PDB file of C-alpha atoms and ligand atoms in Angstrom:
ATOM      1  CA  PRO G 352      39.256 -13.915  21.728  1.00  0.00           C
ATOM      2  CA  LEU G 353      42.963 -13.110  22.162  1.00  0.00           C
ATOM      3  CA  GLN G 354      45.800 -13.945  19.768  1.00  0.00           C
ATOM      4  CA  GLU G 355      49.540 -13.380  20.186  1.00  0.00           C
ATOM      5  CA  GLU G 356      51.228 -11.870  17.129  1.00  0.00           C
ATOM      6  CA  GLY G 357      54.898 -10.849  17.303  1.00  0.00           C
ATOM      7  CA  GLY G 358      54.675 -10.080  20.996  1.00  0.00           C
ATOM      8  CA  SER G 359      51.540  -7.936  20.754  1.00  0.00           C
ATOM      9  CA  VAL G 360      47.968  -8.939  21.582  1.00  0.00           C
ATOM     10  CA  VAL G 361      45.402  -8.877  18.791  1.00  0.00           C
ATOM     11  CA  LEU G 362      41.701  -8.636  19.606  1.00  0.00           C
ATOM     12  CA  GLU G 363      39.603 -10.439  17.055  1.00  0.00           C
ATOM     13  CA  ARG G 364      35.905  -9.878  16.477  1.00  0.00           C
ATOM     14  CA  ARG G 365      34.200 -13.231  15.842  1.00  0.00           C
ATOM     15  CA  THR G 366      30.576 -12.112  16.191  1.00  0.00           C
ATOM     16  CA  LEU G 367      28.631 -10.567  13.302  1.00  0.00           C
ATOM     17  CA  ARG G 368      27.886  -6.868  13.574  1.00  0.00           C
ATOM     18  CA  THR G 369      24.610  -6.146  15.369  1.00  0.00           C
ATOM     19  CA  GLU G 370      21.844  -4.843  13.085  1.00  0.00           C
ATOM     20  CA  PRO G 371      20.285  -1.507  14.049  1.00  0.00           C
ATOM     21  CA  PRO G 372      16.938  -2.045  15.797  1.00  0.00           C
ATOM     22  CA  ARG G 373      13.690  -1.939  13.831  1.00  0.00           C
ATOM     23  CA  MET G 374      12.063   1.505  14.283  1.00  0.00           C
ATOM     24  CA  TYR G 375       8.396   2.228  14.957  1.00  0.00           C
ATOM     25  CA  GLN G 376       6.442   5.380  14.196  1.00  0.00           C
ATOM     26  CA  VAL G 377       3.824   6.560  16.624  1.00  0.00           C
ATOM     27  CA  VAL G 378       0.823   7.677  14.563  1.00  0.00           C
ATOM     28  CA  MET G 379      -1.978   9.779  16.035  1.00  0.00           C
ATOM     29  CA  LEU G 380      -5.463   9.646  14.505  1.00  0.00           C
ATOM     30  CA  ASN G 381      -7.954  12.439  14.037  1.00  0.00           C
ATOM     31  CA  ASP G 382     -11.394  12.417  15.634  1.00  0.00           C
ATOM     32  CA  ASP G 383     -14.226  14.959  15.906  1.00  0.00           C
ATOM     33  CA  TYR G 384     -14.171  15.430  19.696  1.00  0.00           C
ATOM     34  CA  THR G 385     -10.675  15.744  21.170  1.00  0.00           C
ATOM     35  CA  PRO G 386      -9.873  19.457  21.623  1.00  0.00           C
ATOM     36  CA  MET G 387      -7.013  20.799  19.489  1.00  0.00           C
ATOM     37  CA  GLU G 388      -5.380  22.231  22.612  1.00  0.00           C
ATOM     38  CA  PHE G 389      -5.311  18.808  24.285  1.00  0.00           C
ATOM     39  CA  VAL G 390      -3.493  17.290  21.284  1.00  0.00           C
ATOM     40  CA  VAL G 391      -0.969  20.141  21.244  1.00  0.00           C
ATOM     41  CA  VAL G 392      -0.232  19.635  24.960  1.00  0.00           C
ATOM     42  CA  VAL G 393       0.130  15.850  24.478  1.00  0.00           C
ATOM     43  CA  LEU G 394       2.622  16.413  21.655  1.00  0.00           C
ATOM     44  CA  GLN G 395       4.637  18.783  23.858  1.00  0.00           C
ATOM     45  CA  GLU G 396       4.546  16.609  26.978  1.00  0.00           C
ATOM     46  CA  PHE G 397       5.153  13.133  25.591  1.00  0.00           C
ATOM     47  CA  PHE G 398       6.909  13.819  22.290  1.00  0.00           C
ATOM     48  CA  TYR G 399       8.989  16.843  23.412  1.00  0.00           C
ATOM     49  CA  LYS G 400       7.793  19.063  20.543  1.00  0.00           C
ATOM     50  CA  ASP G 401       7.899  22.823  21.011  1.00  0.00           C
ATOM     51  CA  ARG G 402       4.545  24.619  20.809  1.00  0.00           C
ATOM     52  CA  GLU G 403       5.006  25.554  17.140  1.00  0.00           C
ATOM     53  CA  ALA G 404       5.940  22.029  15.951  1.00  0.00           C
ATOM     54  CA  ALA G 405       3.164  20.529  18.108  1.00  0.00           C
ATOM     55  CA  THR G 406       0.597  22.870  16.544  1.00  0.00           C
ATOM     56  CA  GLN G 407       1.762  21.985  13.017  1.00  0.00           C
ATOM     57  CA  ILE G 408       1.551  18.243  13.691  1.00  0.00           C
ATOM     58  CA  MET G 409      -1.893  18.610  15.301  1.00  0.00           C
ATOM     59  CA  LEU G 410      -3.202  20.570  12.274  1.00  0.00           C
ATOM     60  CA  LYS G 411      -1.724  18.007   9.869  1.00  0.00           C
ATOM     61  CA  ILE G 412      -3.603  15.236  11.729  1.00  0.00           C
ATOM     62  CA  HIS G 413      -6.778  17.335  11.775  1.00  0.00           C
ATOM     63  CA  LEU G 414      -6.587  17.850   7.976  1.00  0.00           C
ATOM     64  CA  ASP G 415      -5.159  14.493   6.782  1.00  0.00           C
ATOM     65  CA  GLY G 416      -6.757  12.154   9.316  1.00  0.00           C
ATOM     66  CA  LYS G 417      -3.472  11.014  10.837  1.00  0.00           C
ATOM     67  CA  GLY G 418       0.116  12.055  11.434  1.00  0.00           C
ATOM     68  CA  VAL G 419       3.459  10.824  12.736  1.00  0.00           C
ATOM     69  CA  CYS G 420       4.384  12.099  16.219  1.00  0.00           C
ATOM     70  CA  GLY G 421       7.833  10.489  16.330  1.00  0.00           C
ATOM     71  CA  VAL G 422       9.931   7.421  15.470  1.00  0.00           C
ATOM     72  CA  TYR G 423      11.325   5.196  18.248  1.00  0.00           C
ATOM     73  CA  THR G 424      12.489   1.704  19.119  1.00  0.00           C
ATOM     74  CA  ARG G 425       9.636  -0.746  19.754  1.00  0.00           C
ATOM     75  CA  ASP G 426       9.435  -0.450  23.547  1.00  0.00           C
ATOM     76  CA  VAL G 427       9.703   3.340  23.585  1.00  0.00           C
ATOM     77  CA  ALA G 428       7.009   3.622  20.879  1.00  0.00           C
ATOM     78  CA  ALA G 429       4.732   1.288  22.881  1.00  0.00           C
ATOM     79  CA  THR G 430       5.257   3.421  26.007  1.00  0.00           C
ATOM     80  CA  LYS G 431       4.357   6.634  24.111  1.00  0.00           C
ATOM     81  CA  VAL G 432       1.134   5.025  22.833  1.00  0.00           C
ATOM     82  CA  GLU G 433       0.276   3.937  26.394  1.00  0.00           C
ATOM     83  CA  GLN G 434       0.935   7.439  27.773  1.00  0.00           C
ATOM     84  CA  VAL G 435      -1.241   9.098  25.120  1.00  0.00           C
ATOM     85  CA  LEU G 436      -4.140   6.631  25.519  1.00  0.00           C
ATOM     86  CA  ASP G 437      -3.967   6.886  29.309  1.00  0.00           C
ATOM     87  CA  ALA G 438      -3.964  10.717  29.305  1.00  0.00           C
ATOM     88  CA  ALA G 439      -6.813  10.817  26.740  1.00  0.00           C
ATOM     89  CA  HIS G 440      -8.886   8.283  28.679  1.00  0.00           C
ATOM     90  CA  LYS G 441      -8.404  10.168  31.967  1.00  0.00           C
ATOM     91  CA  ALA G 442      -9.467  13.431  30.299  1.00  0.00           C
ATOM     92  CA  GLY G 443     -12.494  11.738  28.696  1.00  0.00           C
ATOM     93  CA  HIS G 444     -11.309  12.211  25.091  1.00  0.00           C
ATOM     94  CA  PRO G 445     -11.507   9.530  22.361  1.00  0.00           C
ATOM     95  CA  LEU G 446      -8.030  10.329  20.980  1.00  0.00           C
ATOM     96  CA  GLN G 447      -6.465   7.268  19.325  1.00  0.00           C
ATOM     97  CA  CYS G 448      -2.836   6.500  18.734  1.00  0.00           C
ATOM     98  CA  VAL G 449      -0.982   3.462  17.293  1.00  0.00           C
ATOM     99  CA  SER G 450       2.593   2.393  16.646  1.00  0.00           C
ATOM    100  CA  GLU G 451       3.629   0.784  13.360  1.00  0.00           C
ATOM    101  CA  PRO G 452       6.965  -0.515  12.071  1.00  0.00           C
ATOM    102  CA  VAL G 453       8.792   1.764   9.633  1.00  0.00           C
ATOM    103  CA  GLU G 454       9.161   0.248   6.065  1.00  0.00           C
TER     104      GLU G 454
HETATM  105  N1  TYC P 720     -10.389  17.220  14.972  1.00  0.00           N
HETATM  106  C1  TYC P 720     -10.256  17.722  16.320  1.00  0.00           C
HETATM  107  C2  TYC P 720     -11.112  18.975  16.477  1.00  0.00           C
HETATM  108  O1  TYC P 720     -11.540  19.545  15.494  1.00  0.00           O
HETATM  109  C3  TYC P 720      -8.807  18.058  16.685  1.00  0.00           C
HETATM  110  C4  TYC P 720      -7.903  16.856  16.663  1.00  0.00           C
HETATM  111  C5  TYC P 720      -6.627  16.938  16.089  1.00  0.00           C
HETATM  112  C6  TYC P 720      -8.287  15.664  17.260  1.00  0.00           C
HETATM  113  C7  TYC P 720      -5.765  15.862  16.082  1.00  0.00           C
HETATM  114  C8  TYC P 720      -7.436  14.549  17.256  1.00  0.00           C
HETATM  115  O2  TYC P 720      -5.311  13.591  16.704  1.00  0.00           O
HETATM  116  C9  TYC P 720      -6.184  14.664  16.687  1.00  0.00           C
HETATM  117  N2  TYC P 720     -11.347  19.398  17.721  1.00  0.00           N
END
């Protein structure tokens, strides 16, 4: 909305400030069959980790049972999960991956 004030135009914000979007972590789960190398490549390809970071995340999942691959808005997180499940399915690996809201 516009207002005139002493000859100059004042722009007034009437809407409330937009909240930042809810964020979702993509969590990968360990299993006994998916090769370590496959997980490392997935983390590099879809989560843009370098080889060293990808290897650390893979080993964390292997030891703890699960690990966070990245944090994204809802749609991006859902797309990452889809990409991982699709690649795993095509390669014949049981690798599982989920997205969950942060907090
Ligand atoms: N546990 C697997 C193995 O020993 C490796 C692995 C790591 C599988 C991470 C899944 O999300 C995973 N070959």
